[in-house]
Short mmCIF file of C-alpha atoms in Angstrom, two decimals:
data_model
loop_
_atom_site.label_atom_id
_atom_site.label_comp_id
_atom_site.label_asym_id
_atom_site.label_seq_id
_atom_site.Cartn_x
_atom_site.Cartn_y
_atom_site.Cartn_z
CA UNK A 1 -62.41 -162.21 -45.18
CA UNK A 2 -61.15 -161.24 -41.74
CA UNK A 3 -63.14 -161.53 -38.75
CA UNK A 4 -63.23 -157.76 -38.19
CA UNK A 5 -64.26 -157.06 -42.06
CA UNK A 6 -66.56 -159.51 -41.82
CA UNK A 7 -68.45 -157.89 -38.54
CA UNK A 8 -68.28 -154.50 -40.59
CA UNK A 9 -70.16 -155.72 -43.38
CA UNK A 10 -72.88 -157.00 -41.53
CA UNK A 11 -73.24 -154.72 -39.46
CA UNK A 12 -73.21 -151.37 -41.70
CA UNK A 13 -75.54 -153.70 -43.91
CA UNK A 14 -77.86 -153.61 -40.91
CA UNK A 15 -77.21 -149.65 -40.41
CA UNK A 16 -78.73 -149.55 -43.97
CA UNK A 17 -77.01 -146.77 -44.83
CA UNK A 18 -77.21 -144.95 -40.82
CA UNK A 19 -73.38 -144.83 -40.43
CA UNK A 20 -70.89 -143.93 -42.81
CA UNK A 21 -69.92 -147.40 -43.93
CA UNK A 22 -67.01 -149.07 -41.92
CA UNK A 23 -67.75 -146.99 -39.47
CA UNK A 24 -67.32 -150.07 -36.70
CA UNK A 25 -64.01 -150.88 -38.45
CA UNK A 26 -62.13 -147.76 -37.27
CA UNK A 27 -59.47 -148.95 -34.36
CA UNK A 28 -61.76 -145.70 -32.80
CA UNK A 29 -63.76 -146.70 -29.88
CA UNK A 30 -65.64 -143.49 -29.70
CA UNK A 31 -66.41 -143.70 -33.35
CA UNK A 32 -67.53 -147.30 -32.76
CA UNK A 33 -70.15 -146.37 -29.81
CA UNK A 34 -71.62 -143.53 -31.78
CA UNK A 35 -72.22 -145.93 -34.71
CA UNK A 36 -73.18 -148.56 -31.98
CA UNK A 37 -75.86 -146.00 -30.49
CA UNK A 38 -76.95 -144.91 -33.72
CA UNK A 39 -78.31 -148.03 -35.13
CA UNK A 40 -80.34 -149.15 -31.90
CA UNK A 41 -80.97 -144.76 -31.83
CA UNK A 42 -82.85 -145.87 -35.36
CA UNK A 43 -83.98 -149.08 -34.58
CA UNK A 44 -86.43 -147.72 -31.46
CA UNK A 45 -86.83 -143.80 -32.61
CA UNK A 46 -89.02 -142.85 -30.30
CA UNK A 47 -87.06 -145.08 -27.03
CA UNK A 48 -85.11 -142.46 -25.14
CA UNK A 49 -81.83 -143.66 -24.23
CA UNK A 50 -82.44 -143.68 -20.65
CA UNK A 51 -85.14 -146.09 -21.07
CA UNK A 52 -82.51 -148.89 -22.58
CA UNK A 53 -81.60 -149.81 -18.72
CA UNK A 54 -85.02 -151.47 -18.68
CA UNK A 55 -84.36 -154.18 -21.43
CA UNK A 56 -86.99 -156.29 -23.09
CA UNK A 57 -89.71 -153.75 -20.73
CA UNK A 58 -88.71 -150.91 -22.72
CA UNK A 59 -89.57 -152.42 -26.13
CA UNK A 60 -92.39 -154.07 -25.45
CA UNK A 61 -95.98 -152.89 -24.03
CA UNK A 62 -97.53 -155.74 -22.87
CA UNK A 63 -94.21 -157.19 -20.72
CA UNK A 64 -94.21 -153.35 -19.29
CA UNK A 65 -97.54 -153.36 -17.70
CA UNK A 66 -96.70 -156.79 -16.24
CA UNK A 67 -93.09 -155.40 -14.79
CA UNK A 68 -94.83 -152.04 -13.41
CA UNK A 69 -96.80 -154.90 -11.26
CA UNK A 70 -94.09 -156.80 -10.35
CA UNK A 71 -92.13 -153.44 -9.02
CA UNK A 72 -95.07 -152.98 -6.12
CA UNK A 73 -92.82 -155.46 -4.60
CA UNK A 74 -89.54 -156.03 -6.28
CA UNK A 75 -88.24 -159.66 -5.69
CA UNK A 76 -84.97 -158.45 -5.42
CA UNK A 77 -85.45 -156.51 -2.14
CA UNK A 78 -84.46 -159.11 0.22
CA UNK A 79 -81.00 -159.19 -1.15
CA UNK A 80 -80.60 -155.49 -0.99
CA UNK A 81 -81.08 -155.88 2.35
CA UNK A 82 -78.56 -158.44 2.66
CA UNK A 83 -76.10 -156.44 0.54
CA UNK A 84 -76.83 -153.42 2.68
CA UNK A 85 -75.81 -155.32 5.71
CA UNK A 86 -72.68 -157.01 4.71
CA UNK A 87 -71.67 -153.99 2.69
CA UNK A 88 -71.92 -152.36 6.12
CA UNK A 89 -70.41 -155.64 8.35
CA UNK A 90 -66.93 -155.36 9.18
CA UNK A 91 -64.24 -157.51 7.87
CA UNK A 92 -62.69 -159.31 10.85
CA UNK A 93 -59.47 -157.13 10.54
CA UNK A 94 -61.88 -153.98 11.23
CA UNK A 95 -61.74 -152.76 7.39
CA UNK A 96 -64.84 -152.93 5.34
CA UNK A 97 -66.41 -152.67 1.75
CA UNK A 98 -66.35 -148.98 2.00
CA UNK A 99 -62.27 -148.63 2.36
CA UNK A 100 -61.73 -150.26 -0.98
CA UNK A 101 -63.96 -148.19 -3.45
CA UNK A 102 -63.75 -144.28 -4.22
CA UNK A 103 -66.87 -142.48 -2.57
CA UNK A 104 -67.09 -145.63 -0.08
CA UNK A 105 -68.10 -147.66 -2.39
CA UNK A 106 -71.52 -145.69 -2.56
CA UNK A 107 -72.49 -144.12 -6.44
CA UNK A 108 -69.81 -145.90 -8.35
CA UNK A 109 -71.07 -148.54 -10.06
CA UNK A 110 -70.93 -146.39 -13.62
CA UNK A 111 -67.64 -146.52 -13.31
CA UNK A 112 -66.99 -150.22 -13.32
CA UNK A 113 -65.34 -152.21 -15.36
CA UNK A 114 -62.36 -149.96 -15.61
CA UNK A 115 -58.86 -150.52 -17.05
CA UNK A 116 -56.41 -151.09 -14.55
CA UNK A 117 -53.29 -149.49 -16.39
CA UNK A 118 -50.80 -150.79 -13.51
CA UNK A 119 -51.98 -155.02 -13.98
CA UNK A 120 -52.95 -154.24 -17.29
CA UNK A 121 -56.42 -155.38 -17.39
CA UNK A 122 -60.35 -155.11 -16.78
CA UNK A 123 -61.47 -155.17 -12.99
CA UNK A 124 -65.03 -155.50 -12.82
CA UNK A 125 -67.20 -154.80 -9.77
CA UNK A 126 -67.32 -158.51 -8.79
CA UNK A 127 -63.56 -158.89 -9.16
CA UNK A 128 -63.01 -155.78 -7.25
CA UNK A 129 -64.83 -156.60 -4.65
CA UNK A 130 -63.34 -160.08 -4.24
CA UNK A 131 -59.63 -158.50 -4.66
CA UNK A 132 -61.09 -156.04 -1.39
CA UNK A 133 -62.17 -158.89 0.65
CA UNK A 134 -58.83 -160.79 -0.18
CA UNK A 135 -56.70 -157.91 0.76
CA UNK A 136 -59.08 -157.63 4.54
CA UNK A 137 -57.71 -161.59 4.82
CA UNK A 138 -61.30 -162.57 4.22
CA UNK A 139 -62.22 -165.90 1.51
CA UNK A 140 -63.50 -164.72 -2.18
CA UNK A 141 -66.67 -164.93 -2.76
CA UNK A 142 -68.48 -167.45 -5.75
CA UNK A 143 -69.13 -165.43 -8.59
CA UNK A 144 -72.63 -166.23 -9.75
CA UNK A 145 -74.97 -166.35 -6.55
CA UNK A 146 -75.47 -165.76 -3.38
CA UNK A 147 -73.58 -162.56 -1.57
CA UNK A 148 -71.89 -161.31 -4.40
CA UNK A 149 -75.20 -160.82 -6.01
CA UNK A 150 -76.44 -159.27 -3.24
CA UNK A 151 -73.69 -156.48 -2.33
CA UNK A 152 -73.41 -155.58 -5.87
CA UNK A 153 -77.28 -155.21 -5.91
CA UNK A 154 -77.09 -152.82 -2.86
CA UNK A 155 -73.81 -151.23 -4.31
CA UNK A 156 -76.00 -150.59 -8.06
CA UNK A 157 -78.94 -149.34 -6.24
CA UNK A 158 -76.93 -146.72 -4.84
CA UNK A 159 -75.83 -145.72 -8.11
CA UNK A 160 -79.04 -145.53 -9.83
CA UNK A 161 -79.72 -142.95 -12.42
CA UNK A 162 -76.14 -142.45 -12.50
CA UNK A 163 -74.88 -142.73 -16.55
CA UNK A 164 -72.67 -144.93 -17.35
CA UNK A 165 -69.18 -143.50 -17.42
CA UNK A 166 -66.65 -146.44 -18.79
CA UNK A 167 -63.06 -144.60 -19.84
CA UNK A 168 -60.63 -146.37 -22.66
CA UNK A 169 -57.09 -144.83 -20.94
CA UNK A 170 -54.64 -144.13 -23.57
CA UNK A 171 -53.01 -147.42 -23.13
CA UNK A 172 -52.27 -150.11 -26.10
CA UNK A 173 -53.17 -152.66 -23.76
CA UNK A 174 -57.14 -151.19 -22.93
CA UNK A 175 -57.38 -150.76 -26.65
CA UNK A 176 -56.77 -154.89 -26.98
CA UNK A 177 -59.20 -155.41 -24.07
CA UNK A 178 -62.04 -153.43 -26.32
CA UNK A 179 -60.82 -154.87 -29.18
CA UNK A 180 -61.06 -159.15 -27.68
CA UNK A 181 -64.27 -157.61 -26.03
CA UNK A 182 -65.65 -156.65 -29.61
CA UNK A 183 -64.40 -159.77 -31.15
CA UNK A 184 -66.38 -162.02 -28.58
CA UNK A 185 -69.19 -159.90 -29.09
CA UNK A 186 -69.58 -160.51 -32.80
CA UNK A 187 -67.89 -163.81 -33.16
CA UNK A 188 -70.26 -166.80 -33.80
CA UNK A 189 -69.96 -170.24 -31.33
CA UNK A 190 -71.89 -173.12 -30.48
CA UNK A 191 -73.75 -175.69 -31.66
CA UNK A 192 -76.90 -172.83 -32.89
CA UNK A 193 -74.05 -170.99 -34.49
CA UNK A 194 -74.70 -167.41 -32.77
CA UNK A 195 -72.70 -164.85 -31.69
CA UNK A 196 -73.72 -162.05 -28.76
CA UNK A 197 -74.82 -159.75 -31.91
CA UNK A 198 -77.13 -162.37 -33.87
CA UNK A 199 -79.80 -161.88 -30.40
CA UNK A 200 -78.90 -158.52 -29.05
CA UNK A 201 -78.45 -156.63 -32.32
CA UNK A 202 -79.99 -157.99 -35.45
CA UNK A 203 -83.07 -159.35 -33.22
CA UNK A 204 -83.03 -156.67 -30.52
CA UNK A 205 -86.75 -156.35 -29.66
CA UNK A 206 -87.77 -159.19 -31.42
CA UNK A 207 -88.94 -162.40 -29.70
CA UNK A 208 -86.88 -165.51 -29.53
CA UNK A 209 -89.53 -168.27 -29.17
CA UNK A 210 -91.43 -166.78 -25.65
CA UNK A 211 -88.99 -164.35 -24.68
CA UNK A 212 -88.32 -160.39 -25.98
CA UNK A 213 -84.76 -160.16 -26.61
CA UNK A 214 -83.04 -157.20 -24.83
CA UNK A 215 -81.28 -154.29 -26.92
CA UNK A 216 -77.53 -154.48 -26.53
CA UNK A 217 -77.25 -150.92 -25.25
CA UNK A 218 -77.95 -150.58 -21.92
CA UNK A 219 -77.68 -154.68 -21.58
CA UNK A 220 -75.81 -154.43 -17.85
CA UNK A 221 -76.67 -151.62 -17.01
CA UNK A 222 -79.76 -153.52 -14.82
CA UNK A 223 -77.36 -155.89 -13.25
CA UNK A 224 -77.30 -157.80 -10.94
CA UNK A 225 -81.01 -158.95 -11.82
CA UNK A 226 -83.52 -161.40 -10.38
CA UNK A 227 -84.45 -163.76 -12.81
CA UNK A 228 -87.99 -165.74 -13.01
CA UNK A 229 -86.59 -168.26 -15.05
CA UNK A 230 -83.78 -168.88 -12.27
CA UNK A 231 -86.14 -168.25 -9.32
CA UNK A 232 -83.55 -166.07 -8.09
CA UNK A 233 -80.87 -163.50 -8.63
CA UNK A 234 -77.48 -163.75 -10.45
CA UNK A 235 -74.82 -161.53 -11.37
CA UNK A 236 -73.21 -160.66 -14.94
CA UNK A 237 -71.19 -163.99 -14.92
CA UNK A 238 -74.51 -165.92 -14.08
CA UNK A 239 -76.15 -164.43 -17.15
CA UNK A 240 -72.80 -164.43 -19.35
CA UNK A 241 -72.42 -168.30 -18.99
CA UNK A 242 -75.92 -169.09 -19.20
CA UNK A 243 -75.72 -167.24 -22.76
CA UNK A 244 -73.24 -169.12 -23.66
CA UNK A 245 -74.29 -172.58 -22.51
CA UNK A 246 -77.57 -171.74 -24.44
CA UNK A 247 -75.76 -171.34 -27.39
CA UNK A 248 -74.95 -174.59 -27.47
CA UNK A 249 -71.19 -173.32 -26.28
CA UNK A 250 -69.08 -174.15 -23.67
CA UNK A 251 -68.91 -171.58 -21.00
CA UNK A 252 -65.82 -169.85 -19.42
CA UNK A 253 -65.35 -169.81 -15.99
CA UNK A 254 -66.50 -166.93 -13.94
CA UNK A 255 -64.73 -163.77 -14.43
CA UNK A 256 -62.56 -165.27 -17.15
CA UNK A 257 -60.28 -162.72 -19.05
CA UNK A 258 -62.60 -162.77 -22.21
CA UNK A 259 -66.07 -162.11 -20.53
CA UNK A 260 -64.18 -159.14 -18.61
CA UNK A 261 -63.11 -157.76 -21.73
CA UNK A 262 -66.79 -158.33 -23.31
CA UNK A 263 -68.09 -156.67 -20.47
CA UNK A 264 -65.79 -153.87 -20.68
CA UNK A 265 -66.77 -153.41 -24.23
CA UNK A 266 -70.68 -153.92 -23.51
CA UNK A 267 -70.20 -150.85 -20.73
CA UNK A 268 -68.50 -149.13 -23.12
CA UNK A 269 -71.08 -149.15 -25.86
CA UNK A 270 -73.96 -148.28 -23.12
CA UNK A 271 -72.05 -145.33 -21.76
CA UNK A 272 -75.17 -142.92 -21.13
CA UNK A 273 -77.41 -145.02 -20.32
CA UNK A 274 -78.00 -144.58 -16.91
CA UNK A 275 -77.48 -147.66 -13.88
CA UNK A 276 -80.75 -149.34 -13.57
CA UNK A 277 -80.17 -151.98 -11.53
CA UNK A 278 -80.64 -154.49 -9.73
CA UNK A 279 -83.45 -155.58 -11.86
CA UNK A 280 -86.22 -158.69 -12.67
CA UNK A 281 -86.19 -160.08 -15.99
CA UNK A 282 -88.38 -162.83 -17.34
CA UNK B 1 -82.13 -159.88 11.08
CA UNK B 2 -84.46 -158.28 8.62
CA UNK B 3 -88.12 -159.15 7.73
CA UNK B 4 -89.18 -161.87 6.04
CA UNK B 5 -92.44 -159.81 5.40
CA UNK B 6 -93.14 -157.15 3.17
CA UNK B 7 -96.52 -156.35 3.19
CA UNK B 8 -98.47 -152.80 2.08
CA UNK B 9 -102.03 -151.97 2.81
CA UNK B 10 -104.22 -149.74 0.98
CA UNK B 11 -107.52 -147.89 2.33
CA UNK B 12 -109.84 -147.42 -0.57
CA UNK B 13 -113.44 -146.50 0.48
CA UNK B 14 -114.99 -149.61 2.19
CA UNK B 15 -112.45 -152.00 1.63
CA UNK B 16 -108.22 -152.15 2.06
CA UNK B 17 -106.62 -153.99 -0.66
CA UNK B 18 -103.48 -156.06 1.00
CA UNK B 19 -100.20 -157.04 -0.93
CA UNK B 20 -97.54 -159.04 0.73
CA UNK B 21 -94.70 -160.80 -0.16
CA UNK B 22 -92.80 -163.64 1.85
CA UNK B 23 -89.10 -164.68 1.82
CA UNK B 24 -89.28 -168.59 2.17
CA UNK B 25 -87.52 -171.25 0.59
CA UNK B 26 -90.66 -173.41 0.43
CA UNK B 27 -88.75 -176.78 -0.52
CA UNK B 28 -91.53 -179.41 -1.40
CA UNK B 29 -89.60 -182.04 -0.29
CA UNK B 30 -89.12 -184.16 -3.48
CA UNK B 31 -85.46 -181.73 -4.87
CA UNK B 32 -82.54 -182.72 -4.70
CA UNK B 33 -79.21 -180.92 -3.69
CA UNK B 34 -76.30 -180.92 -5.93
CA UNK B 35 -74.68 -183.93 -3.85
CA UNK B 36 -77.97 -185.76 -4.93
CA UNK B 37 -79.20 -185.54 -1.36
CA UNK B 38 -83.44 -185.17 -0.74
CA UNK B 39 -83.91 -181.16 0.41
CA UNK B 40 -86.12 -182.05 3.24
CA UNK B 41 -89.73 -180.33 2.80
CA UNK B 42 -89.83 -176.94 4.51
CA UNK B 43 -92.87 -174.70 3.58
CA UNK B 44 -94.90 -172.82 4.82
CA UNK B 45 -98.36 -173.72 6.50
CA UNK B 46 -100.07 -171.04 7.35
CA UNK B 47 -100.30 -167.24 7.08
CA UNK B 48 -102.38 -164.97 9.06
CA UNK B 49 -103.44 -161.20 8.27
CA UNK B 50 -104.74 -159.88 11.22
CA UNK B 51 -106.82 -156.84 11.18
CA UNK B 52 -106.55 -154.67 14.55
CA UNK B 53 -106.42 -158.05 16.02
CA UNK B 54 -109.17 -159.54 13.81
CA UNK B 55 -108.52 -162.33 11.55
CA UNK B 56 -109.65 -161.59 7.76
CA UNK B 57 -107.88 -164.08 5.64
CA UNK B 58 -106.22 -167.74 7.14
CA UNK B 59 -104.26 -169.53 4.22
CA UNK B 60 -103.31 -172.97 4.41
CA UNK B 61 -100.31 -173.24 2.43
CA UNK B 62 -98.36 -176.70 1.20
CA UNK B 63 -95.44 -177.66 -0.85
CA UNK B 64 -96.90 -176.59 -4.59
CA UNK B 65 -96.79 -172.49 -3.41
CA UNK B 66 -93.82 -171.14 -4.97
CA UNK B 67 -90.61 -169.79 -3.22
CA UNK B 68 -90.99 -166.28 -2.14
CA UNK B 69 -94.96 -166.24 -1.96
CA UNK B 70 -96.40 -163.47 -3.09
CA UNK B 71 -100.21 -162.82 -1.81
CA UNK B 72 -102.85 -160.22 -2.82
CA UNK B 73 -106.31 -159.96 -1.66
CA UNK B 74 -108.72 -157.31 0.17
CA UNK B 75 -111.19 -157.22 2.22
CA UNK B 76 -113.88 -155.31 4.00
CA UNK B 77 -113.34 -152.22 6.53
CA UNK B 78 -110.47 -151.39 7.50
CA UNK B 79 -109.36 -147.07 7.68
CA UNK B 80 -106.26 -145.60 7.21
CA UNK B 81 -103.73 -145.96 10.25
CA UNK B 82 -105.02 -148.60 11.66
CA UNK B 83 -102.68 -152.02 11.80
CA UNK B 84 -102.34 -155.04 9.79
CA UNK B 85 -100.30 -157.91 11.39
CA UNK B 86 -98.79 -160.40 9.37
CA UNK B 87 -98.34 -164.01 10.57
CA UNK B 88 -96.28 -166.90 8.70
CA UNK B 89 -95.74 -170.57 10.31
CA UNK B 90 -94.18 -173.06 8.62
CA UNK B 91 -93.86 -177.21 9.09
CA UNK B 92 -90.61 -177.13 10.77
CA UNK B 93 -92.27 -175.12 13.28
CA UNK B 94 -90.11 -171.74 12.21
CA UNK B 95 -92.29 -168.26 12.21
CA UNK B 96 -92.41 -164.31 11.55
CA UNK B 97 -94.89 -161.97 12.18
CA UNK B 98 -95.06 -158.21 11.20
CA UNK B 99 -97.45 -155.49 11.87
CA UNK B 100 -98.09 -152.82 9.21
CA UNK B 101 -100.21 -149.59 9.35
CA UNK B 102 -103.03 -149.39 6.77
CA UNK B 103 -102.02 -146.87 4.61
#
């Protein structure tokens, strides 16, 4: 059975009957993310699709009232205040931040990743704004912590409530970047012998051990976040490899091809559901 | 260089209930750094609230508070306007203070 057939079946077997069947098996995106939709659109009936932003807090009551408490003073506000400065600092060649992004870099974060149909590939928000810094003559940043979490916490928080808005261009090559996106999603690796979907689809909602596993739609829309369990914040790649070492797999490096394209599919899916972030997760 | 203090102050009848929240590494002293290398202890020792100049809470702090502290308590008096200062010192001699209005 090929991989792709094999996703189908599961999946419209989970759709019990939602979606025509094959529906996710279509080489049509939008068809895809309206199937996608649908089944978590089913799964929580009553969750509006704004609410998906907020993760495991919009599923479940009791880690809602605990959240609500720990947004009187959001432990992410210290590095929006550090992302708000550099954002505004000066690269040494006079150029900043705001000369690289449309709008100044302010209310965009919907928009990333995006297809770049000139290099033919996915540019997230991190790579774009190491790409800006490189072209000021100024080091790239590490990927995971530290400033890069911080300016694309200030740079999401200035795009809050803003829907996600993630275009396929009518390019062969963005149709392979969903397409190795989707496969990464649903393909199976590790040791525990899960893929992205076993958690974050089949289990949405439900807990793994201590922890309320987040719906797939809506999964980045919260990023960067400040994790208890780190003690601190991290950006998509932080979370991305973590995932995958937890799974028992090995992790790819930082902005590695395949976790662009999984995040451009995972944007993708979500597109409506508005920017949350930065956020705190458990 | 921004606060390490975020603090808000609420007037409710006879008593102002006080949240505040602390940027601070807190290191305990017994971590290591990724070169293996001891993280020498650096937390904080005490914190102050001040109430128009009035002490009402003193906290001796040590190396098992978390990073980031995050205090709440409340006290007696206190009306709306009227200010809160804030007071952190830690073992390495380092400090911050800021002064809130009650709200």
């Amino acid at each position: 059975m090929s991989l792709r057939r094999a996703i189908a079946v599961v999946l419209t077997g989970l759709l019990l009957g939602g979606a025509a069947p094959g529906a996710l098996d279509t080489d049509n995106p939008q068809a895809e993310q309206a199937a996608f939709q649908a089944y978590f659109k089913n799964r929580f009936p009553s969750l509006p699709i704004a609410e998906f932003g907020n993760g495991p807090y919009a599923v479940n009551a009791d880690m809602r009232k605990q959240w609500e408490e720990i947004m009187q003073f959001p432990p992410y506000d210290f590095a929006l205040d550090e992302g708000k400065t550099a954002f505004e600092t000066k690269f040494a060649d006079g150029k900043s931040y705001a000369d690289c992004f449309e709008n100044g870099g302010i209310g965009v974060r919907q928009n990333f990743p995006y297809f770049d149909t000139k290099a033919g590939e996915v540019v997230t928000l991190d790579l774009a704004i190491n790409r800006c810094r490189q072209a000021n003559g100024e080091k790239p940043l590490p990927y995971q912590t530290g400033l890069m979490v911080s300016l694309t916490a200030y740079m999401a928080e200035t795009s809050r409530g803003r829907p996600f808005d993630i275009k396929i261009p009518d390019d062969p090559r963005a149709l392979a970047a969903y397409e190795d996106g989707k496969r990464y999603f649903y393909t199976r690796r590790g040791q525990l012998n899960f893929s992205c979907a076993s958690c974050h689809v089949t289990a949405a909602g439900q807990r793994m051990r201590a922890d309320i596993l987040a719906p797939a739609l809506g999964i980045l829309a919260a990023f960067p976040i400040y994790r208890s369990e780190w003690g601190s914040m991290g950006t998509i790649d932080r979370r991305f490899t973590t995932c995958s070492s937890q799974m028992r797999s090995e992790p790819l490096d930082p902005q590695d091809k395949s976790y662009r394209n999984l995040e451009y599919f995972l944007s993708y899916m979500s597109n409506g559901v508005p920017i949350s972030g930065p956020g705190t997760r458990p | 260089m921004p606060s390490t203090i975020r603090v808000r102050a609420m007037a409710s009848g006879t008593q102002t209930d006080v949240q505040a929240l602390i940027q601070h590494p807190m290191d305990s002293g017994f971590v290591k750094d990724s070169n293996g290398v001891l993280i020498p202890p650096r937390h904080i020792e005490t914190v102050t609230f001040e109430h128009d100049g009035k002490p009402v809470l003193i906290a001796d702090w040590g190396p098992a508070v978390s990073k980031d502290p995050y205090i709440k308590f409340a006290f007696k008096g206190g009306a709306k306007g009227d200010t809160l200062t804030v007071t952190w010192i830690d073992n390495q001699g380092k400090t911050d203070s800021l002064e809130a209005k009650i709200a």
